Coordinates of C-alpha atoms and ligand atoms in Angstrom, one line a residue:
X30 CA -71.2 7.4 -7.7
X31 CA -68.3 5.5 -8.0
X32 CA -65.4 5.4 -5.0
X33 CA -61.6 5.1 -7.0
X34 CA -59.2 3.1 -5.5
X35 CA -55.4 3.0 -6.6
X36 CA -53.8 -0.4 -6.2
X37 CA -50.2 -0.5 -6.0
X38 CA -48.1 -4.4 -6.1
X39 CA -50.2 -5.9 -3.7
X40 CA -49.3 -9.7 -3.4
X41 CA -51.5 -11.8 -5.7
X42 CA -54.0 -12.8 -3.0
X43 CA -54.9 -9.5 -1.7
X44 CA -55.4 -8.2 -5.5
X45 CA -57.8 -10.7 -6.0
X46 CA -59.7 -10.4 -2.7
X47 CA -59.9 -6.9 -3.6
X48 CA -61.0 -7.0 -7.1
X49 CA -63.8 -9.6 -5.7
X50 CA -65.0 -7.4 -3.1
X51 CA -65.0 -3.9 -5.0
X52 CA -68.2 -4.7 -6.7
X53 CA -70.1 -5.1 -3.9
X54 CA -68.8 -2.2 -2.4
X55 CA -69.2 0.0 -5.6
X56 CA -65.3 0.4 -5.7
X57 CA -63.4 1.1 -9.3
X58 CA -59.8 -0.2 -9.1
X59 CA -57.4 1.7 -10.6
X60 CA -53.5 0.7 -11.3
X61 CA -50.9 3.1 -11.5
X62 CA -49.1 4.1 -14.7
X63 CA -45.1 3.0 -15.4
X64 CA -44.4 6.8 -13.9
X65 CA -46.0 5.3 -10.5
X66 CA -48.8 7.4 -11.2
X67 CA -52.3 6.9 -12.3
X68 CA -53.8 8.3 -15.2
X69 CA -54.8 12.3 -15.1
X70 CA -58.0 12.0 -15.4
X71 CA -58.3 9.7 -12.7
X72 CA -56.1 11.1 -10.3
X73 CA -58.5 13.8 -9.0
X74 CA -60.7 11.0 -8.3
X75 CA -58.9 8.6 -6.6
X76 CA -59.9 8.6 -2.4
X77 CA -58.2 5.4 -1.3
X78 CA -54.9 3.8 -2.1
X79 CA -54.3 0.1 -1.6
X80 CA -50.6 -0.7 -0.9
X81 CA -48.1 -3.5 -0.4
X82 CA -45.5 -3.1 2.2
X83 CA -43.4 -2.8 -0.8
X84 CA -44.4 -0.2 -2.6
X85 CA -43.1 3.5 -1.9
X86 CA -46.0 5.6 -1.2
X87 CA -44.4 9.0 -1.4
X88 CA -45.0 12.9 -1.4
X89 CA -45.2 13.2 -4.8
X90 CA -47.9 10.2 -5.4
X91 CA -49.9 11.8 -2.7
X92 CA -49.5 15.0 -3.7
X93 CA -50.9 13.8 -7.1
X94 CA -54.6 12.8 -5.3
X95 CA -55.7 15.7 -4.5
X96 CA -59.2 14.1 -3.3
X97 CA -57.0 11.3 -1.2
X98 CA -58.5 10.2 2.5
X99 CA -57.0 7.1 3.1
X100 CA -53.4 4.9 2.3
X101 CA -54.2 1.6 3.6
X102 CA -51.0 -0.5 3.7
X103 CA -50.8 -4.3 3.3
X104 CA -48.2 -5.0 5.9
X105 CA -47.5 -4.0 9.6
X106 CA -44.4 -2.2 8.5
X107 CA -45.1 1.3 7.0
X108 CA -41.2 2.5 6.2
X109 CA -42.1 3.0 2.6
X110 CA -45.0 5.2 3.3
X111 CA -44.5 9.4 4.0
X112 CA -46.6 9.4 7.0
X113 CA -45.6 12.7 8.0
X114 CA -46.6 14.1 4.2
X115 CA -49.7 12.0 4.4
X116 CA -50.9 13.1 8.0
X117 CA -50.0 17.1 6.9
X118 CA -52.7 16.9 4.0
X119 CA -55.1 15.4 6.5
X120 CA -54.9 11.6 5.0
X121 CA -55.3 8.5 7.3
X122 CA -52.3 5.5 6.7
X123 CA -53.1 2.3 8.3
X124 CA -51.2 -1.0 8.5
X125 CA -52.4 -4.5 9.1
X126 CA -50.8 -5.4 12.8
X127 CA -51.2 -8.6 14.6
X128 CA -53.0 -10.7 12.4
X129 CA -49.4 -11.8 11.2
X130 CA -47.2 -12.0 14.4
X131 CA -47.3 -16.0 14.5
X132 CA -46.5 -16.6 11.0
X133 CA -43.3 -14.2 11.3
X134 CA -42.4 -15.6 14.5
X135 CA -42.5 -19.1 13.2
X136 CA -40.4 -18.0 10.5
X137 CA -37.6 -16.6 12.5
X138 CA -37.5 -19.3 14.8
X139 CA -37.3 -21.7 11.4
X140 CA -34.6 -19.5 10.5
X141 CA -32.7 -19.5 13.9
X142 CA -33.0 -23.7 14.0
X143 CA -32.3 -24.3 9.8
X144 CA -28.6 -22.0 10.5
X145 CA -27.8 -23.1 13.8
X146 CA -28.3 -27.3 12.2
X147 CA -27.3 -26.4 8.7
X148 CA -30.7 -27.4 7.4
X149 CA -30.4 -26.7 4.3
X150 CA -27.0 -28.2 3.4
X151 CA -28.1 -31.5 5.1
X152 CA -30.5 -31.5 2.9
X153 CA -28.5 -31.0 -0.1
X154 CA -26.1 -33.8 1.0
X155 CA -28.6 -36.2 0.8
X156 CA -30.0 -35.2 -2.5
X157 CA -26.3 -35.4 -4.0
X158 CA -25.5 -38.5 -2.9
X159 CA -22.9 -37.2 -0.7
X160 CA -24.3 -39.0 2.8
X161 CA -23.7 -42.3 0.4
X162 CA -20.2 -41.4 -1.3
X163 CA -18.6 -39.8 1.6
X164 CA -20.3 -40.7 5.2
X165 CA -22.1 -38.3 7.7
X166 CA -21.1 -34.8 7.5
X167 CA -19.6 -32.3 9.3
X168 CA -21.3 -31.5 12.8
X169 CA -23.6 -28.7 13.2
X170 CA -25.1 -26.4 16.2
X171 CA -27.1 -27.2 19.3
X172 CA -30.1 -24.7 19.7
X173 CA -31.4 -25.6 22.3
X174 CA -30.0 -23.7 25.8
X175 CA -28.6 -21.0 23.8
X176 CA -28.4 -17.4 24.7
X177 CA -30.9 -15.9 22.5
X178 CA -31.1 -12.3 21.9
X179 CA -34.0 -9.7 20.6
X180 CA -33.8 -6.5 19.0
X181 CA -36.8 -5.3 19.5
X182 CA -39.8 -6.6 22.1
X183 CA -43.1 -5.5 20.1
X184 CA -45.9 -7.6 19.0
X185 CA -43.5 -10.0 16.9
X186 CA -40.5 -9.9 19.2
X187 CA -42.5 -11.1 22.1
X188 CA -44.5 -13.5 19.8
X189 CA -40.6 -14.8 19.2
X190 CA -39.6 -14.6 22.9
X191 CA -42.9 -16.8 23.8
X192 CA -41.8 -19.8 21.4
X193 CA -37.5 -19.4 22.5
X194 CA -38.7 -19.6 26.3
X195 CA -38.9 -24.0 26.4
X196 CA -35.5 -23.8 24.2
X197 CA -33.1 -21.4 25.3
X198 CA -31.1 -21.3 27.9
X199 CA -31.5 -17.4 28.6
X200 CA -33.5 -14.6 26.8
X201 CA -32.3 -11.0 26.3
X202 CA -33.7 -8.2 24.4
X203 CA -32.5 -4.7 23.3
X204 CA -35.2 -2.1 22.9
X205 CA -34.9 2.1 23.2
X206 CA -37.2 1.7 26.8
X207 CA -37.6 -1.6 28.2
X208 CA -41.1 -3.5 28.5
X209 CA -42.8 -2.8 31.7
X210 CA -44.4 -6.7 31.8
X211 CA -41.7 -8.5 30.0
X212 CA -40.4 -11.5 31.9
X213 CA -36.9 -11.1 29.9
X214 CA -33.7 -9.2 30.6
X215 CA -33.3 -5.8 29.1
X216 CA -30.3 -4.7 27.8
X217 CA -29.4 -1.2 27.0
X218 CA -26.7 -0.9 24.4
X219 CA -27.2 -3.4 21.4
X220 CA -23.3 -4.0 21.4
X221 CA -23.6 -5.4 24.6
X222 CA -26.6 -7.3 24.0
X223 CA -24.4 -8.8 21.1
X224 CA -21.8 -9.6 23.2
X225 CA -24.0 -11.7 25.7
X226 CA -25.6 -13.9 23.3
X227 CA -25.3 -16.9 20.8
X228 CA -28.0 -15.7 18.2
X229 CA -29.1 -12.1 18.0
X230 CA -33.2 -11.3 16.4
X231 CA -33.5 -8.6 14.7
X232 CA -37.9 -7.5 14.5
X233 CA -37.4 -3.4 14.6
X234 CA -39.3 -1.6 12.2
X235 CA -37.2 0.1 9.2
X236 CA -37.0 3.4 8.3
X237 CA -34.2 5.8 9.5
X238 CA -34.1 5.9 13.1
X239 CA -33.0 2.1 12.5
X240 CA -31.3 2.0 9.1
X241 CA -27.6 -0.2 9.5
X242 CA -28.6 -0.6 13.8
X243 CA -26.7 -3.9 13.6
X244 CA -23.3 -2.1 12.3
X245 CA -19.9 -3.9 11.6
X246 CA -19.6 -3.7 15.5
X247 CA -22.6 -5.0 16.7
X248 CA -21.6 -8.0 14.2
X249 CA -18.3 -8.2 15.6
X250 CA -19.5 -8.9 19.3
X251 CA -21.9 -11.3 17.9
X252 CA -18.8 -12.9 16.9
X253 CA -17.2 -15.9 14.5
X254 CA -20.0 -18.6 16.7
X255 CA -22.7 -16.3 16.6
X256 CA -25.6 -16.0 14.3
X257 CA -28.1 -13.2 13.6
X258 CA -31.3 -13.9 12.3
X259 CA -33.2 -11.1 10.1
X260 CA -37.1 -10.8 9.5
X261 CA -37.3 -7.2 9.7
X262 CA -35.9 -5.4 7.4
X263 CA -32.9 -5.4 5.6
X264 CA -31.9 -1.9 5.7
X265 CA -31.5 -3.0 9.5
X266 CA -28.2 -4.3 9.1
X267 CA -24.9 -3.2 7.6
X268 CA -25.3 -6.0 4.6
X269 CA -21.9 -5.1 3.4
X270 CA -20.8 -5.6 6.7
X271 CA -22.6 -8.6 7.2
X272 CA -21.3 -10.7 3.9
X273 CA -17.5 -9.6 4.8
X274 CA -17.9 -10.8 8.4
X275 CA -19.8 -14.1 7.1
X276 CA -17.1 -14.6 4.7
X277 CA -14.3 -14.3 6.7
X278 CA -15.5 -16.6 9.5
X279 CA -15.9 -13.4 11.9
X280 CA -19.3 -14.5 12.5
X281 CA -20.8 -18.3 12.6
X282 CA -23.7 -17.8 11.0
X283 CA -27.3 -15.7 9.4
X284 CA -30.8 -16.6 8.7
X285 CA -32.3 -14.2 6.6
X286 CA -35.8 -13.2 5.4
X287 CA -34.9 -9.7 4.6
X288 CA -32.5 -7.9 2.3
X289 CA -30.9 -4.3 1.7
X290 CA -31.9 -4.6 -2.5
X291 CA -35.3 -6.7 -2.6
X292 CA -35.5 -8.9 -4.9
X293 CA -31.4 -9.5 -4.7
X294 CA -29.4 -11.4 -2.3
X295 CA -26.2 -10.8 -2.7
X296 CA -24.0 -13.6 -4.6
X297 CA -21.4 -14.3 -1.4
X298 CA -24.5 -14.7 0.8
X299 CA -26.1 -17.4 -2.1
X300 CA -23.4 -19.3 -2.4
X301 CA -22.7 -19.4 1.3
X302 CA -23.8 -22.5 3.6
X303 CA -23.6 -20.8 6.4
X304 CA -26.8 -19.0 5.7
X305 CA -30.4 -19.8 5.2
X306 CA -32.1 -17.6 2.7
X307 CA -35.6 -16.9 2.1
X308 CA -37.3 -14.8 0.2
X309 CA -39.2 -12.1 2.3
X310 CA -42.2 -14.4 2.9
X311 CA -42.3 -14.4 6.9
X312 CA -46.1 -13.1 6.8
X313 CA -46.5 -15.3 3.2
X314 CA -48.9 -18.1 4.4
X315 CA -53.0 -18.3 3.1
X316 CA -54.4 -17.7 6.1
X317 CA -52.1 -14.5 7.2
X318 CA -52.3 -13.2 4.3
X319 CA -55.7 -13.6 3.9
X320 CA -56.4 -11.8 7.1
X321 CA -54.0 -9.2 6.3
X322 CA -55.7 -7.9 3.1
X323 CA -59.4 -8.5 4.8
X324 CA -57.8 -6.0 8.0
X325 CA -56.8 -3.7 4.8
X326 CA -60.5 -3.8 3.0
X327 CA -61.9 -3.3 7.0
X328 CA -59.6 0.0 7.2
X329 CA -60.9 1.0 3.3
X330 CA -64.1 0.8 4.4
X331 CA -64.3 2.4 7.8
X332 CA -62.3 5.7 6.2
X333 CA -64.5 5.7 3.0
X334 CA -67.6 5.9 5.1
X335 CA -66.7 8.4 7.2
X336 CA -65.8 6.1 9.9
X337 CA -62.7 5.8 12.2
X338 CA -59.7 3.5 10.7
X339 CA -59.4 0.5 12.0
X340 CA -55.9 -0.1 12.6
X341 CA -53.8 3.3 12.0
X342 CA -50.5 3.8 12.4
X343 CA -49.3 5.3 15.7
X344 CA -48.1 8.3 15.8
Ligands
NAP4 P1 -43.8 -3.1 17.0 O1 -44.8 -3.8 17.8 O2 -43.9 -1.6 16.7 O3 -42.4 -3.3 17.7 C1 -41.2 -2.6 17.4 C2 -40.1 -2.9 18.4 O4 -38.9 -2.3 17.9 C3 -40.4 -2.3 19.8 O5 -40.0 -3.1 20.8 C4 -39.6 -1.0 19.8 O6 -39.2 -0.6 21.1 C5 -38.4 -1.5 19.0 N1 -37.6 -0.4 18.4 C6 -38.0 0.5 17.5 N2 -37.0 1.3 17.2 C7 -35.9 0.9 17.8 C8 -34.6 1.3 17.9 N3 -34.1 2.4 17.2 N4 -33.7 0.7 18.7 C9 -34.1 -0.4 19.4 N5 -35.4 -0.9 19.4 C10 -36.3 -0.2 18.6 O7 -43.6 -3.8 15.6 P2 -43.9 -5.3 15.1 O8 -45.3 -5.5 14.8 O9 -43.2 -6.2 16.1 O10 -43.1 -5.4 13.7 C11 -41.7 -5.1 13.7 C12 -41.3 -4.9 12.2 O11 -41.1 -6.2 11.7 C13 -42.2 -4.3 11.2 O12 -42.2 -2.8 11.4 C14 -41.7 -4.7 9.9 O13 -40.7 -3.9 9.4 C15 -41.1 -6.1 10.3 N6 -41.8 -7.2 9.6 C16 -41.3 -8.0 8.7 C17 -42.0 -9.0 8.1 C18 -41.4 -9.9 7.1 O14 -42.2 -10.3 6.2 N7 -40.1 -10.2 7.1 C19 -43.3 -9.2 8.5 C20 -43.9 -8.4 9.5 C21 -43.1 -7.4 10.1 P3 -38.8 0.9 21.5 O15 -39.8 1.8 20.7 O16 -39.0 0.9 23.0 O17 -37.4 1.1 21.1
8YV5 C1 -45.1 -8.3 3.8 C2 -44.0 -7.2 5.8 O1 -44.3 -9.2 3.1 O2 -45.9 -6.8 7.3 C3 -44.7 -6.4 6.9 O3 -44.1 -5.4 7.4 O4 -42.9 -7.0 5.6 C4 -44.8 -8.3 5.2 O5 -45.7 -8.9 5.9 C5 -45.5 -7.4 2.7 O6 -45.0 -6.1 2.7 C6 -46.9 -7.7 2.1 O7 -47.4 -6.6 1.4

C-alpha cells in the first residue's frame, strides 16, 4: 500500500533527497494544485506533508487531509504553520532544530562585520575603478569592542553570543525570562537594551507574539550610529519604520537576511549602502541543508510508523 506525501516549495535540495528516498520507503509524492491544494482524489489519501519554512500550512489545507498524521516542516521556524489547528485534529508538526544554528550564526555575524566595514561597497569601489580615480574611501566602523546586543538567547542567539564573546567589548541580550546558565547580561525592556548597545540581533521566532518587536522606538534608541542586524524574521521589525530611519540617518546601519514581503526588498533599502542585503539563505549551505531535510525524512518516518517524532515542536 502506498504512504502519500504532499510536498509543498521545499528548497531544491530537500526535493530531491526526498524524491530519492521515497522509493525505498514506498512513499508517492504528491504536489499541490495552483489552489494550494492537491488533487481530490488524493487528498483523502495523503498522511504526511513535507513543508518549507515558507510555505503556509494552514486550517483549510489541513482540513482538506482528512487521513493527515504528520506536517514535517523544513526549517526550525514554524510561524507559517497552524499548530494549534494541526494539534486539535490530533496531527504531529515538527521542525528541524539545531542542525542549522552554526550556519545562521555565521551569517549574522557576516552580516554584523560586512555593515559595520561597508563590505560590500568597498568592494564595489574597487570593481569601478573608483580606489584608482578617486583614492581610499570614506572610513568605515570598528567591530571589534562594540556593545553587542541579542533579541533573543535560544539555540541560535547563544550560537551568536559564543562567536561575539573574543570581539565585543560587552554582550547583552533581551529575552521574555532570562537564561538561567547564560554568562551575559539580561536586559528586560528591549528599548533599553537598544539604548545600551552599538548593534542590536534580532533571532526571535516570528509569528504574532513578536510581529513589529523592534518598533520605530526600539529603532530610535538604537540610534543614527547603531546597527541592527536581522536573521529572523522580517515581520520582526517595523520595515517601514526601519527604511525611514535608515534613510534619514536616524540609524547607522542594517544587515539583513530577512524581509516583511519575501522575495522583495524594498527599493530605499537596495539602493542603500548602508545595508547589506541577502537573500534569506542564513541556513542555505550543502551540508545544513542537507541535514535539515534528512532531520525532516527522520520525523516522516518515525510518525508514519507509528513511532514518536523526532523533533516536534514545543508546545
Ligand atoms: P529558540 O531556541 O526557540 O529561541 C527563541 C528565543 O527567542 C528564546 O530566547 C526566547 O526566549 C526568545 N523570544 C521568543 N519570544 C520572544 C519575545 N516576545 N520577546 C523576547 N524574546 C522572545 O529559537 P532558535 O532555534 O534560536 O530560532 C529562532 C528563530 O530564528 C526561528 O524561529 C526562525 O524564525 C529564525 N531563523 C531564521 C533563519 C534564516 O534563514 N534567516 C534560519 C533559522 C532560524 P523567551 O521565550 O524567554 O522570551
Ligand atoms: C529556511 C528558516 O530558509 O529554519 C528556518 O526557520 O528560516 C530557514 O532555515 C527555510 O525556511 C527552508 O525551508
Amino acid at each position: 500500500m502506498s504512504i502519500d506525501i504532499l510536498v509543498i516549495g521545499l528548497p531544491a535540495l530537500a526535493d530531491d533527497m526526498l524524491n530519492r528516498q521515497a522509493p525505498d520507503r514506498g512513499w508517492t509524492l504528491h504536489r499541490p494544485g495552483p489552489d494550494g491544494l492537491p488533487a481530490p482524489e488524493v487528498a483523502g489519501r495523503i498522511v504526511g506533508v513535507a513543508a518549507s519554512g515558507a510555505a503556509t500550512v494552514d486550517a483549510r489545507l489541513i482540513d482538506a487531509l482528512p487521513a493527515l498524521k504528520i506536517i514535517a516542516v523544513h526549517a526550525v521556524g514554524y510561524d507559517l504553520t497552524d499548530v494549534a489547528h494541526a494539534r486539535s485534529r490530533g496531527v504531529v508538526v515538527t521542525h528541524t532544530p539545531d542542525v542549522l544554528n552554526d550556519d545562521v550564526a555565521d551569517l549574522a555575524l557576516l552580516l554584523a562585520l560586512a555593515t559595520l566595514r561597508r563590505l560590500p561597497a568597498m568592494d564595489a569601489y574597487v570593481r569601478a575603478g573608483r580606489w584608482a580615480s578617486e583614492g581610499p574611501p570614506p572610513l568605515s566602523r570598528r567591530a571589534s569592542g562594540l556593545k553587542y546586543g541579542l533579541l533573543g538567547l535560544g539555540r541560535i542567539g547563544r550560537a551568536i553570543a559564543e562567536r561575539l564573546t573574543p570581539l565585543a567589548g560587552e554582550i547583552a541580550y533581551h529575552t521574555r525570562r532570562p537564561v538561567a546558565d547564560a554568562p551575559w547580561r539580561h536586559v528586560p525592556n528591549l528599548v533599553d537594551l537598544a539604548a545600551q548597545v552599538d548593534v542590536l540581533i534580532v533571532i526571535v521566532p516570528g509569528g504574532a507574539s513578536t510581529r513589529g518587536l523592534v518598533s520605530a522606538e526600539v529603532l530610535a534608541a538604537l540610534g543614527p550610529n547603531g546597527v541592527l542586524i536581522n536573521v529572523a524574521r522580517g515581520e520582526v521589525v517595523d520595515q517601514d519604520a526601519l527604511v525611514a530611519a535608515l534613510t534619514s540617518g536616524r540609524l547607522g546601519g542594517a544587515g539583513l537576511d530577512v524581509f516583511a514581503d519575501e522575495p522583495n526588498a524594498p527599493q530605499a533599502l537596495i539602493d542603500s549602502d548602508r545595508c547589506v542585503l541577502t537573500p534569506h539563505v542564513a541556513s542555505a549551505t550543502v551540508e545544513t541543508r542537507q541535514a535539515m531535510a534528512a532531520l525532516m525524512i527522520a520525523n516522516l518516518e518515525a510518525v508514519l510508523a507509528g513511532r514518536p517524532p523526532v523533533s516536534p515542536v514545543p508546545d
